[in-house]
Amino acid sequence: MSSYSLYRSSIFHCIENANTLEADYYADGLMVVQHGKIVELGHYAQLIDQFSVDTRVTHFKDSLIIPGFVDSHLHYPQYRVIASYGATLLDWLNKYTFVEEQKFNDSDYAEEIAELFLDELIKNGTTTAMTFCTSHSQSVEAFFSAAQNRNLRMVAGKVMMDRNAPTGLCDDVNSSYFDSKALIEKWHNKNRLSYAITPRFAPTSTPEQLAQAGKLLAEYPNSQNTKGVLLQTHMNEASDEIAWVQELYPQSKHYFDVYDSYRLAGSNSVFGHCIHNTQDEYQRMAETDSKVALCPTSNLFLGSGLFDLDQLDYYGITTSLASDIGGGDSFSMFSVMNEAYKICKLNGSNLDPVRAFYLTTLAGAKVLNMDDCIGNFEPNKEADFVVLDLNASELIKQRLKSTTNIDDLLFCLMTLGDDRIVNQVYILGQCVYKKMEIH
Ligand code: GUN
Ligand code: ZN
């Protein structure tokens, strides 16, 4: 029996040639998978003859296969915070988020939410994410264990926060360093898991804690054979947050300078939001090769502001899109793309649909330093993919009747799509989710 798994469908993914983004689309495509990895991708008619006639082909009609989405910034403990009414960032943190996050000192609770969260990611077609946990080590243990059991490629980290929050959430300079280090030793680069050092944001860390985070980051750099740990935090999300940072760190030139001066900038560092950056901050982010996760649904939901993708492009900063659950109000990367499009519109530009799918797949992988193994269907990458059912929504089905090209198809999906069209999800070539048919 052949060890190849063959999938016939329309197939789309993004590729980059000499830094130029290209859409690679097969109206009648074939994807060849073996041992959980992509072997080959192409036109069905051109590839099929090399396989013996008894090789089984899974044929998805009226479907589109795309790479699993990569969500580069979100908070699994905020699963039950989503859709909390009437607050802007700092009030929202105090009123809802810090209250919920205290519950994660209970491992059972953390395990329950980790499972629910992963279920929700998968049913939305998101196969890789970088998530904040809480300041409790057990919240990280619960998340990594759940992700490992499902063979998922995931990044997570223990939140470091030692001030300006309830006692139940505060760690201290020493424990945050040693607890994070122990978690790195246990989980980083184990199977498909990676660790991200996670100072929440400058206002909830003392300068001493940020210094320890920088020390830790320097202790686990990229080397020839191993990937170093990542770093995730928030920056320039809301005006009152920025003013507060200036008060707390009066010597700093600007918000990014706080992180930069504690050695937290660099190619393994992912800064969420960055919507009120100054020119000097963009410049310094580019110089340090720091990465950005834009969170349009969250920025609109919390009324934080509008990102500026043109500026990020101008400075050549590697950028991705993310849901920021539970500041964001949807797990669906279709929603995230939809809102990103509207933010670009308000800034006087159009977000090209191929670029939008790039920002939620290959660019997400790049931001997480994982574009060597996920993000598109290049040979030897891991076969994490999603089968979209183009008939699942009557409106999409009808709208697609007037579609003549892949750009229009993608734009229709990013505008009208949601979890209803996510029909099947594959992890390392294994089907882990099939949408229930409701008649
Ligand atoms: N800034 C600090 N913590 C958070 C958080 O949990 N969510 C968002 N959106 N911003 C933050
Ligand atoms: Zn966030």
CSV table of C-alpha atoms and ligand atoms in Angstrom, one decimal:
chain,number,residue,atom,x,y,z
A,1,MET,CA,0.0,0.0,0.0
A,2,SER,CA,1.2,3.5,-0.8
A,3,SER,CA,2.2,5.7,2.2
A,4,TYR,CA,1.1,8.8,0.2
A,5,SER,CA,-2.1,10.6,1.1
A,6,LEU,CA,-3.5,12.5,-1.9
A,7,TYR,CA,-5.9,15.4,-1.6
A,8,ARG,CA,-7.6,16.8,-4.7
A,9,SER,CA,-9.3,20.2,-4.4
A,10,SER,CA,-8.8,23.8,-5.3
A,11,ILE,CA,-5.7,24.8,-3.4
A,12,PHE,CA,-4.3,28.2,-2.5
A,13,HIS,CA,-1.2,29.2,-0.6
A,14,CYS,CA,1.2,32.2,-0.6
A,15,ILE,CA,4.8,31.9,-1.7
A,16,GLU,CA,7.6,34.4,-1.6
A,17,ASN,CA,10.1,34.7,-4.5
A,18,ALA,CA,13.0,37.0,-3.8
A,19,ASN,CA,10.8,38.7,-1.1
A,20,THR,CA,8.0,39.2,-3.6
A,21,LEU,CA,4.6,37.8,-2.5
A,22,GLU,CA,2.9,35.5,-5.0
A,23,ALA,CA,-0.4,33.7,-4.9
A,24,ASP,CA,0.0,30.0,-5.9
A,25,TYR,CA,-3.4,28.7,-6.9
A,26,TYR,CA,-4.6,25.5,-8.5
A,27,ALA,CA,-8.2,25.4,-9.5
A,28,ASP,CA,-8.0,21.6,-9.7
A,29,GLY,CA,-5.0,20.8,-7.5
A,30,LEU,CA,-3.4,17.9,-5.9
A,31,MET,CA,-1.5,17.9,-2.6
A,32,VAL,CA,0.7,15.0,-1.8
A,33,VAL,CA,1.4,14.2,1.9
A,34,GLN,CA,3.6,11.6,3.4
A,35,HIS,CA,4.5,11.1,7.1
A,36,GLY,CA,2.7,14.3,8.0
A,37,LYS,CA,4.7,16.5,5.6
A,38,ILE,CA,4.0,18.1,2.2
A,39,VAL,CA,5.7,16.1,-0.6
A,40,GLU,CA,4.4,18.0,-3.6
A,41,LEU,CA,1.7,20.4,-4.8
A,42,GLY,CA,0.5,21.0,-8.3
A,43,HIS,CA,-2.2,20.6,-10.9
A,44,TYR,CA,-4.1,17.3,-10.5
A,45,ALA,CA,-3.8,16.5,-14.2
A,46,GLN,CA,0.0,16.9,-14.2
A,47,LEU,CA,0.7,15.0,-11.0
A,48,ILE,CA,-1.8,12.1,-10.8
A,49,ASP,CA,-0.1,9.9,-13.4
A,50,GLN,CA,2.9,9.2,-11.2
A,51,PHE,CA,0.7,7.3,-8.7
A,52,SER,CA,-0.6,3.8,-9.2
A,53,VAL,CA,-4.3,3.6,-10.1
A,54,ASP,CA,-5.2,2.1,-6.7
A,55,THR,CA,-3.8,5.0,-4.7
A,56,ARG,CA,-6.7,6.5,-2.8
A,57,VAL,CA,-7.4,10.2,-3.5
A,58,THR,CA,-9.5,12.2,-1.2
A,59,HIS,CA,-11.5,14.6,-3.4
A,60,PHE,CA,-13.0,17.7,-1.8
A,61,LYS,CA,-15.5,19.2,-4.3
A,62,ASP,CA,-16.5,22.9,-4.1
A,63,SER,CA,-13.8,23.4,-1.6
A,64,LEU,CA,-10.6,25.3,-1.1
A,65,ILE,CA,-7.6,24.0,0.8
A,66,ILE,CA,-5.5,26.6,2.5
A,67,PRO,CA,-2.7,26.4,5.1
A,68,GLY,CA,-3.8,26.4,8.7
A,69,PHE,CA,-4.1,30.0,10.0
A,70,VAL,CA,-1.3,31.3,12.3
A,71,ASP,CA,-2.6,33.6,15.1
A,72,SER,CA,0.5,35.4,16.4
A,73,HIS,CA,-1.0,37.1,19.5
A,74,LEU,CA,-3.8,36.1,21.8
A,75,HIS,CA,-4.6,35.1,25.4
A,76,TYR,CA,-6.0,31.6,26.1
A,77,PRO,CA,-7.0,32.6,29.7
A,78,GLN,CA,-9.3,35.2,28.2
A,79,TYR,CA,-11.5,32.6,26.6
A,80,ARG,CA,-14.3,33.7,28.9
A,81,VAL,CA,-13.4,37.4,28.8
A,82,ILE,CA,-14.4,37.8,25.2
A,83,ALA,CA,-17.3,40.2,24.6
A,84,SER,CA,-17.0,42.1,27.9
A,85,TYR,CA,-18.9,45.3,27.7
A,86,GLY,CA,-18.1,49.0,27.7
A,87,ALA,CA,-14.5,49.5,28.7
A,88,THR,CA,-11.3,50.7,27.1
A,89,LEU,CA,-8.0,48.9,27.6
A,90,LEU,CA,-6.9,49.8,31.2
A,91,ASP,CA,-10.5,49.6,32.6
A,92,TRP,CA,-11.1,46.4,30.7
A,93,LEU,CA,-7.9,44.8,32.2
A,94,ASN,CA,-8.9,45.7,35.8
A,95,LYS,CA,-12.7,45.1,35.5
A,96,TYR,CA,-12.7,41.8,33.6
A,97,THR,CA,-9.3,40.4,32.6
A,98,PHE,CA,-7.4,40.5,35.9
A,99,VAL,CA,-10.4,39.1,37.7
A,100,GLU,CA,-10.7,36.1,35.3
A,101,GLU,CA,-6.9,35.4,35.1
A,102,GLN,CA,-6.7,34.9,38.9
A,103,LYS,CA,-8.7,31.7,38.5
A,104,PHE,CA,-5.8,30.1,36.7
A,105,ASN,CA,-3.9,29.3,39.9
A,106,ASP,CA,-6.2,26.3,39.8
A,107,SER,CA,-4.8,23.7,37.4
A,108,ASP,CA,-8.1,22.0,36.8
A,109,TYR,CA,-9.6,25.3,35.7
A,110,ALA,CA,-6.6,26.0,33.5
A,111,GLU,CA,-6.9,22.5,31.9
A,112,GLU,CA,-10.6,23.0,31.2
A,113,ILE,CA,-10.1,26.4,29.5
A,114,ALA,CA,-7.0,25.2,27.6
A,115,GLU,CA,-9.1,22.4,26.0
A,116,LEU,CA,-12.0,24.7,25.2
A,117,PHE,CA,-9.7,27.3,23.7
A,118,LEU,CA,-7.9,24.7,21.5
A,119,ASP,CA,-11.2,23.4,20.3
A,120,GLU,CA,-12.3,26.9,19.3
A,121,LEU,CA,-9.0,27.6,17.5
A,122,ILE,CA,-9.2,24.4,15.5
A,123,LYS,CA,-12.9,24.8,14.5
A,124,ASN,CA,-11.9,28.3,13.2
A,125,GLY,CA,-9.0,26.8,11.2
A,126,THR,CA,-6.2,28.2,13.3
A,127,THR,CA,-3.5,25.5,13.7
A,128,THR,CA,-0.7,27.5,15.2
A,129,ALA,CA,-0.9,30.3,17.8
A,130,MET,CA,1.3,32.2,20.2
A,131,THR,CA,-0.6,32.7,23.4
A,132,PHE,CA,-0.1,34.5,26.7
A,133,CYS,CA,-0.9,32.3,29.7
A,134,THR,CA,-1.3,33.9,33.2
A,135,SER,CA,1.4,34.5,35.8
A,136,HIS,CA,0.8,31.1,37.2
A,137,SER,CA,3.1,28.4,36.0
A,138,GLN,CA,0.3,25.9,36.2
A,139,SER,CA,-1.5,27.8,33.4
A,140,VAL,CA,1.5,27.2,31.1
A,141,GLU,CA,1.7,23.5,32.1
A,142,ALA,CA,-2.0,23.1,31.3
A,143,PHE,CA,-1.7,24.7,27.9
A,144,PHE,CA,1.4,22.9,26.8
A,145,SER,CA,0.1,19.6,27.9
A,146,ALA,CA,-3.2,20.1,26.0
A,147,ALA,CA,-1.3,21.3,22.9
A,148,GLN,CA,1.1,18.4,23.0
A,149,ASN,CA,-1.7,15.8,23.3
A,150,ARG,CA,-3.1,17.2,20.1
A,151,ASN,CA,0.3,17.4,18.3
A,152,LEU,CA,-0.1,21.1,17.7
A,153,ARG,CA,2.6,23.6,16.9
A,154,MET,CA,2.0,26.2,19.6
A,155,VAL,CA,3.9,28.9,21.4
A,156,ALA,CA,3.1,30.1,25.0
A,157,GLY,CA,4.6,31.7,28.0
A,158,LYS,CA,4.1,32.5,31.7
A,159,VAL,CA,3.1,36.2,32.1
A,160,MET,CA,5.7,38.1,34.1
A,161,MET,CA,4.0,40.9,36.1
A,162,ASP,CA,5.1,42.2,39.5
A,163,ARG,CA,3.2,45.5,40.0
A,164,ASN,CA,0.0,47.4,39.2
A,165,ALA,CA,-2.2,44.4,39.4
A,166,PRO,CA,-4.0,42.3,42.0
A,167,THR,CA,-1.8,40.4,44.4
A,168,GLY,CA,-3.3,37.1,43.0
A,169,LEU,CA,-1.6,37.9,39.7
A,170,CYS,CA,1.7,39.4,40.8
A,171,ASP,CA,4.9,37.4,40.8
A,172,ASP,CA,8.2,38.9,41.8
A,173,VAL,CA,11.6,39.6,40.1
A,174,ASN,CA,13.2,36.3,41.2
A,175,SER,CA,10.2,33.9,40.9
A,176,SER,CA,9.3,35.2,37.5
A,177,TYR,CA,12.8,34.6,36.2
A,178,PHE,CA,13.2,31.1,37.8
A,179,ASP,CA,9.7,29.9,37.0
A,180,SER,CA,10.0,31.0,33.4
A,181,LYS,CA,13.4,29.4,33.1
A,182,ALA,CA,12.1,26.1,34.5
A,183,LEU,CA,9.2,26.2,32.0
A,184,ILE,CA,11.7,26.9,29.1
A,185,GLU,CA,13.8,23.9,30.2
A,186,LYS,CA,10.8,21.7,30.3
A,187,TRP,CA,8.8,22.7,27.2
A,188,HIS,CA,10.9,24.8,24.7
A,189,ASN,CA,11.5,22.9,21.5
A,190,LYS,CA,9.7,19.8,22.9
A,191,ASN,CA,7.9,18.2,20.0
A,192,ARG,CA,6.1,21.1,18.3
A,193,LEU,CA,6.1,23.5,21.3
A,194,SER,CA,8.1,26.7,21.7
A,195,TYR,CA,8.4,29.0,24.7
A,196,ALA,CA,7.9,32.8,24.6
A,197,ILE,CA,9.2,34.9,27.5
A,198,THR,CA,6.1,37.0,28.3
A,199,PRO,CA,6.4,40.3,30.2
A,200,ARG,CA,2.8,41.4,30.0
A,201,PHE,CA,3.6,45.1,29.2
A,202,ALA,CA,5.8,47.8,30.7
A,203,PRO,CA,3.2,49.1,33.2
A,204,THR,CA,2.9,45.8,35.1
A,205,SER,CA,6.7,45.1,35.3
A,206,THR,CA,9.3,46.9,37.4
A,207,PRO,CA,12.5,47.9,35.7
A,208,GLU,CA,14.2,45.0,37.6
A,209,GLN,CA,11.7,42.5,36.2
A,210,LEU,CA,12.2,43.7,32.6
A,211,ALA,CA,16.0,43.4,33.1
A,212,GLN,CA,15.6,39.8,34.2
A,213,ALA,CA,13.4,39.1,31.1
A,214,GLY,CA,16.2,40.5,28.9
A,215,LYS,CA,18.7,38.4,30.7
A,216,LEU,CA,16.6,35.3,30.1
A,217,LEU,CA,16.1,36.1,26.4
A,218,ALA,CA,19.9,36.4,26.0
A,219,GLU,CA,20.3,33.0,27.6
A,220,TYR,CA,18.3,31.2,24.9
A,221,PRO,CA,19.4,32.7,21.6
A,222,ASN,CA,19.0,31.1,18.1
A,223,SER,CA,21.9,28.8,17.3
A,224,GLN,CA,22.9,26.8,14.3
A,225,ASN,CA,20.8,23.8,15.4
A,226,THR,CA,18.2,25.2,17.8
A,227,LYS,CA,15.7,27.9,17.7
A,228,GLY,CA,16.0,30.3,20.6
A,229,VAL,CA,13.0,31.3,22.8
A,230,LEU,CA,10.6,34.0,21.6
A,231,LEU,CA,9.4,37.0,23.4
A,232,GLN,CA,5.9,38.4,23.4
A,233,THR,CA,4.5,41.6,24.9
A,234,HIS,CA,2.2,44.6,24.2
A,235,MET,CA,3.2,48.0,23.0
A,236,ASN,CA,1.6,51.3,22.0
A,237,GLU,CA,-2.0,50.0,22.1
A,238,ALA,CA,-3.9,52.9,23.8
A,239,SER,CA,-3.2,56.6,24.5
A,240,ASP,CA,-3.6,56.4,28.3
A,241,GLU,CA,-1.4,53.3,28.4
A,242,ILE,CA,1.4,55.2,26.6
A,243,ALA,CA,1.2,58.2,28.9
A,244,TRP,CA,1.4,55.8,31.9
A,245,VAL,CA,4.5,54.2,30.5
A,246,GLN,CA,6.1,57.6,30.2
A,247,GLU,CA,5.3,58.3,33.8
A,248,LEU,CA,6.7,55.0,35.0
A,249,TYR,CA,9.8,55.1,32.8
A,250,PRO,CA,10.6,58.8,32.7
A,251,GLN,CA,14.1,58.3,31.3
A,252,SER,CA,12.9,56.4,28.3
A,253,LYS,CA,12.7,58.2,24.9
A,254,HIS,CA,9.5,56.4,24.1
A,255,TYR,CA,7.6,53.1,24.7
A,256,PHE,CA,9.8,50.9,22.5
A,257,ASP,CA,12.9,52.4,24.1
A,258,VAL,CA,11.8,50.9,27.4
A,259,TYR,CA,11.9,47.4,25.9
A,260,ASP,CA,14.9,48.2,23.8
A,261,SER,CA,16.9,49.4,26.8
A,262,TYR,CA,16.2,46.1,28.7
A,263,ARG,CA,17.4,44.1,25.7
A,264,LEU,CA,14.0,42.9,24.8
A,265,ALA,CA,14.1,44.0,21.2
A,266,GLY,CA,15.2,41.7,18.4
A,267,SER,CA,14.3,39.1,15.7
A,268,ASN,CA,12.7,36.7,18.3
A,269,SER,CA,10.5,39.4,19.8
A,270,VAL,CA,6.9,40.0,18.8
A,271,PHE,CA,5.2,43.2,19.8
A,272,GLY,CA,1.4,43.2,19.9
A,273,HIS,CA,-0.5,46.2,18.5
A,274,CYS,CA,2.1,49.0,17.8
A,275,ILE,CA,-0.7,51.2,16.6
A,276,HIS,CA,0.5,54.5,18.0
A,277,ASN,CA,4.2,54.2,17.1
A,278,THR,CA,6.3,57.3,16.5
A,279,GLN,CA,8.6,57.4,13.5
A,280,ASP,CA,11.6,56.8,15.8
A,281,GLU,CA,9.9,53.7,17.2
A,282,TYR,CA,9.3,52.2,13.7
A,283,GLN,CA,12.9,53.0,12.8
A,284,ARG,CA,14.3,51.3,15.9
A,285,MET,CA,12.0,48.3,15.5
A,286,ALA,CA,13.3,47.9,11.9
A,287,GLU,CA,16.9,48.3,13.0
A,288,THR,CA,16.5,45.6,15.7
A,289,ASP,CA,14.4,43.3,13.3
A,290,SER,CA,11.7,43.2,15.9
A,291,LYS,CA,8.3,41.7,14.7
A,292,VAL,CA,4.7,43.0,14.9
A,293,ALA,CA,1.4,41.3,15.5
A,294,LEU,CA,-1.4,43.6,14.5
A,295,CYS,CA,-4.8,43.1,16.2
A,296,PRO,CA,-7.5,44.9,14.3
A,297,THR,CA,-10.6,43.2,15.9
A,298,SER,CA,-9.2,44.0,19.4
A,299,ASN,CA,-8.3,47.6,18.5
A,300,LEU,CA,-11.8,48.2,17.2
A,301,PHE,CA,-13.5,46.4,20.1
A,302,LEU,CA,-11.6,48.3,22.8
A,303,GLY,CA,-11.6,51.5,20.8
A,304,SER,CA,-7.8,51.7,20.9
A,305,GLY,CA,-7.1,53.1,17.4
A,306,LEU,CA,-6.1,52.2,13.8
A,307,PHE,CA,-2.9,50.5,12.8
A,308,ASP,CA,-0.8,51.9,10.0
A,309,LEU,CA,0.3,49.0,7.7
A,310,ASP,CA,1.8,51.4,5.2
A,311,GLN,CA,4.3,52.7,7.8
A,312,LEU,CA,5.2,49.2,8.8
A,313,ASP,CA,5.8,48.3,5.1
A,314,TYR,CA,7.8,51.5,4.6
A,315,TYR,CA,10.2,50.5,7.4
A,316,GLY,CA,10.2,46.9,6.2
A,317,ILE,CA,9.0,45.5,9.6
A,318,THR,CA,7.9,41.8,9.5
A,319,THR,CA,4.2,42.0,10.4
A,320,SER,CA,1.3,39.6,10.9
A,321,LEU,CA,-2.3,39.7,11.9
A,322,ALA,CA,-3.7,38.3,15.2
A,323,SER,CA,-7.0,38.0,17.1
A,324,ASP,CA,-5.9,39.1,20.5
A,325,ILE,CA,-8.6,37.1,22.2
A,326,GLY,CA,-10.2,38.2,24.5
A,327,GLY,CA,-9.7,41.9,23.6
A,328,GLY,CA,-10.5,40.7,20.2
A,329,ASP,CA,-14.1,39.6,19.7
A,330,SER,CA,-13.6,36.7,17.3
A,331,PHE,CA,-11.5,33.6,17.0
A,332,SER,CA,-12.0,33.7,13.3
A,333,MET,CA,-9.0,34.9,11.2
A,334,PHE,CA,-11.6,35.7,8.5
A,335,SER,CA,-13.0,38.4,10.9
A,336,VAL,CA,-9.5,39.6,11.6
A,337,MET,CA,-8.8,40.0,7.9
A,338,ASN,CA,-12.2,41.7,7.4
A,339,GLU,CA,-11.5,44.3,10.1
A,340,ALA,CA,-8.0,44.8,8.9
A,341,TYR,CA,-9.3,45.6,5.4
A,342,LYS,CA,-11.6,48.2,6.9
A,343,ILE,CA,-8.8,49.8,9.0
A,344,CYS,CA,-6.7,50.1,5.8
A,345,LYS,CA,-9.7,51.6,4.1
A,346,LEU,CA,-10.0,54.3,6.8
A,347,ASN,CA,-6.3,55.0,6.3
A,348,GLY,CA,-7.0,55.5,2.6
A,349,SER,CA,-5.5,52.2,1.3
A,350,ASN,CA,-6.8,48.8,0.2
A,351,LEU,CA,-5.6,45.5,1.8
A,352,ASP,CA,-5.1,43.2,-1.1
A,353,PRO,CA,-6.8,39.8,-0.3
A,354,VAL,CA,-3.7,37.7,-1.2
A,355,ARG,CA,-1.8,39.9,1.3
A,356,ALA,CA,-4.5,39.4,3.9
A,357,PHE,CA,-4.2,35.6,3.7
A,358,TYR,CA,-0.4,36.0,3.7
A,359,LEU,CA,-0.6,38.0,6.9
A,360,THR,CA,-2.6,35.2,8.6
A,361,THR,CA,-0.5,32.3,7.3
A,362,LEU,CA,3.1,32.7,6.0
A,363,ALA,CA,3.7,36.1,7.6
A,364,GLY,CA,2.4,34.7,11.0
A,365,ALA,CA,4.9,31.8,10.6
A,366,LYS,CA,7.7,34.3,9.8
A,367,VAL,CA,6.9,36.4,12.9
A,368,LEU,CA,7.2,33.2,15.0
A,369,ASN,CA,10.4,32.1,13.2
A,370,MET,CA,8.6,29.1,11.9
A,371,ASP,CA,8.4,29.7,8.2
A,372,ASP,CA,10.9,26.8,7.7
A,373,CYS,CA,8.2,24.4,8.8
A,374,ILE,CA,4.7,25.9,8.5
A,375,GLY,CA,2.8,28.8,6.7
A,376,ASN,CA,2.5,27.4,3.2
A,377,PHE,CA,2.7,24.1,1.2
A,378,GLU,CA,6.3,24.1,0.1
A,379,PRO,CA,7.8,20.6,0.0
A,380,ASN,CA,8.9,19.2,3.4
A,381,LYS,CA,6.7,21.6,5.4
A,382,GLU,CA,4.3,20.2,8.0
A,383,ALA,CA,0.9,19.3,6.6
A,384,ASP,CA,-1.3,21.5,8.8
A,385,PHE,CA,-4.1,22.5,6.5
A,386,VAL,CA,-7.8,23.5,6.4
A,387,VAL,CA,-10.5,22.5,3.9
A,388,LEU,CA,-13.0,25.3,3.3
A,389,ASP,CA,-16.5,24.3,2.1
A,390,LEU,CA,-17.5,27.0,-0.4
A,391,ASN,CA,-21.1,25.9,-0.3
A,392,ALA,CA,-21.5,26.0,3.5
A,393,SER,CA,-23.0,29.4,3.5
A,394,GLU,CA,-25.8,30.2,1.0
A,395,LEU,CA,-24.7,33.8,0.7
A,396,ILE,CA,-21.0,32.8,0.0
A,397,LYS,CA,-22.2,30.2,-2.5
A,398,GLN,CA,-24.3,32.7,-4.3
A,399,ARG,CA,-21.7,35.5,-4.2
A,400,LEU,CA,-19.1,33.1,-5.6
A,401,LYS,CA,-21.2,32.5,-8.8
A,402,SER,CA,-19.9,35.9,-10.0
A,403,THR,CA,-16.3,35.2,-9.1
A,404,THR,CA,-13.8,34.7,-11.9
A,405,ASN,CA,-10.4,34.8,-10.2
A,406,ILE,CA,-8.6,33.8,-7.0
A,407,ASP,CA,-8.3,37.4,-5.7
A,408,ASP,CA,-12.1,37.9,-5.8
A,409,LEU,CA,-12.7,34.5,-4.2
A,410,LEU,CA,-10.3,35.2,-1.4
A,411,PHE,CA,-11.8,38.7,-0.8
A,412,CYS,CA,-15.3,37.2,-0.7
A,413,LEU,CA,-14.1,34.6,1.9
A,414,MET,CA,-12.3,37.2,4.1
A,415,THR,CA,-15.3,39.4,4.1
A,416,LEU,CA,-18.1,36.8,4.5
A,417,GLY,CA,-16.3,33.8,5.9
A,418,ASP,CA,-16.5,32.4,9.4
A,419,ASP,CA,-16.3,29.0,11.2
A,420,ARG,CA,-19.2,27.7,9.2
A,421,ILE,CA,-17.0,27.3,6.1
A,422,VAL,CA,-14.2,25.5,8.0
A,423,ASN,CA,-15.1,22.0,7.0
A,424,GLN,CA,-12.1,19.9,8.0
A,425,VAL,CA,-8.8,20.6,9.7
A,426,TYR,CA,-5.6,18.5,9.3
A,427,ILE,CA,-2.7,18.4,11.7
A,428,LEU,CA,0.5,16.7,10.4
A,429,GLY,CA,-1.6,15.1,7.7
A,430,GLN,CA,-4.2,13.7,10.2
A,431,CYS,CA,-7.8,14.9,10.2
A,432,VAL,CA,-8.5,16.3,13.6
A,433,TYR,CA,-11.8,18.1,13.0
A,434,LYS,CA,-14.8,17.5,10.8
A,435,LYS,CA,-17.7,20.0,10.9
A,436,MET,CA,-20.9,18.4,12.0
A,437,GLU,CA,-23.5,18.4,9.3
A,438,ILE,CA,-26.8,20.0,10.6
A,439,HIS,CA,-29.8,19.3,8.4
B,1,GUN,N1,-2.0,45.1,27.6
B,1,GUN,C1,-1.6,44.4,28.7
B,1,GUN,N2,-2.3,43.3,28.9
B,1,GUN,C2,-3.2,43.2,27.9
B,1,GUN,C3,-4.2,42.2,27.5
B,1,GUN,O1,-4.4,41.2,28.2
B,1,GUN,N3,-4.9,42.5,26.4
B,1,GUN,C4,-4.6,43.6,25.6
B,1,GUN,N4,-5.3,43.8,24.5
B,1,GUN,N5,-3.7,44.5,25.9
B,1,GUN,C5,-3.0,44.3,27.0
B,2,ZN,ZN,-2.9,40.9,23.9
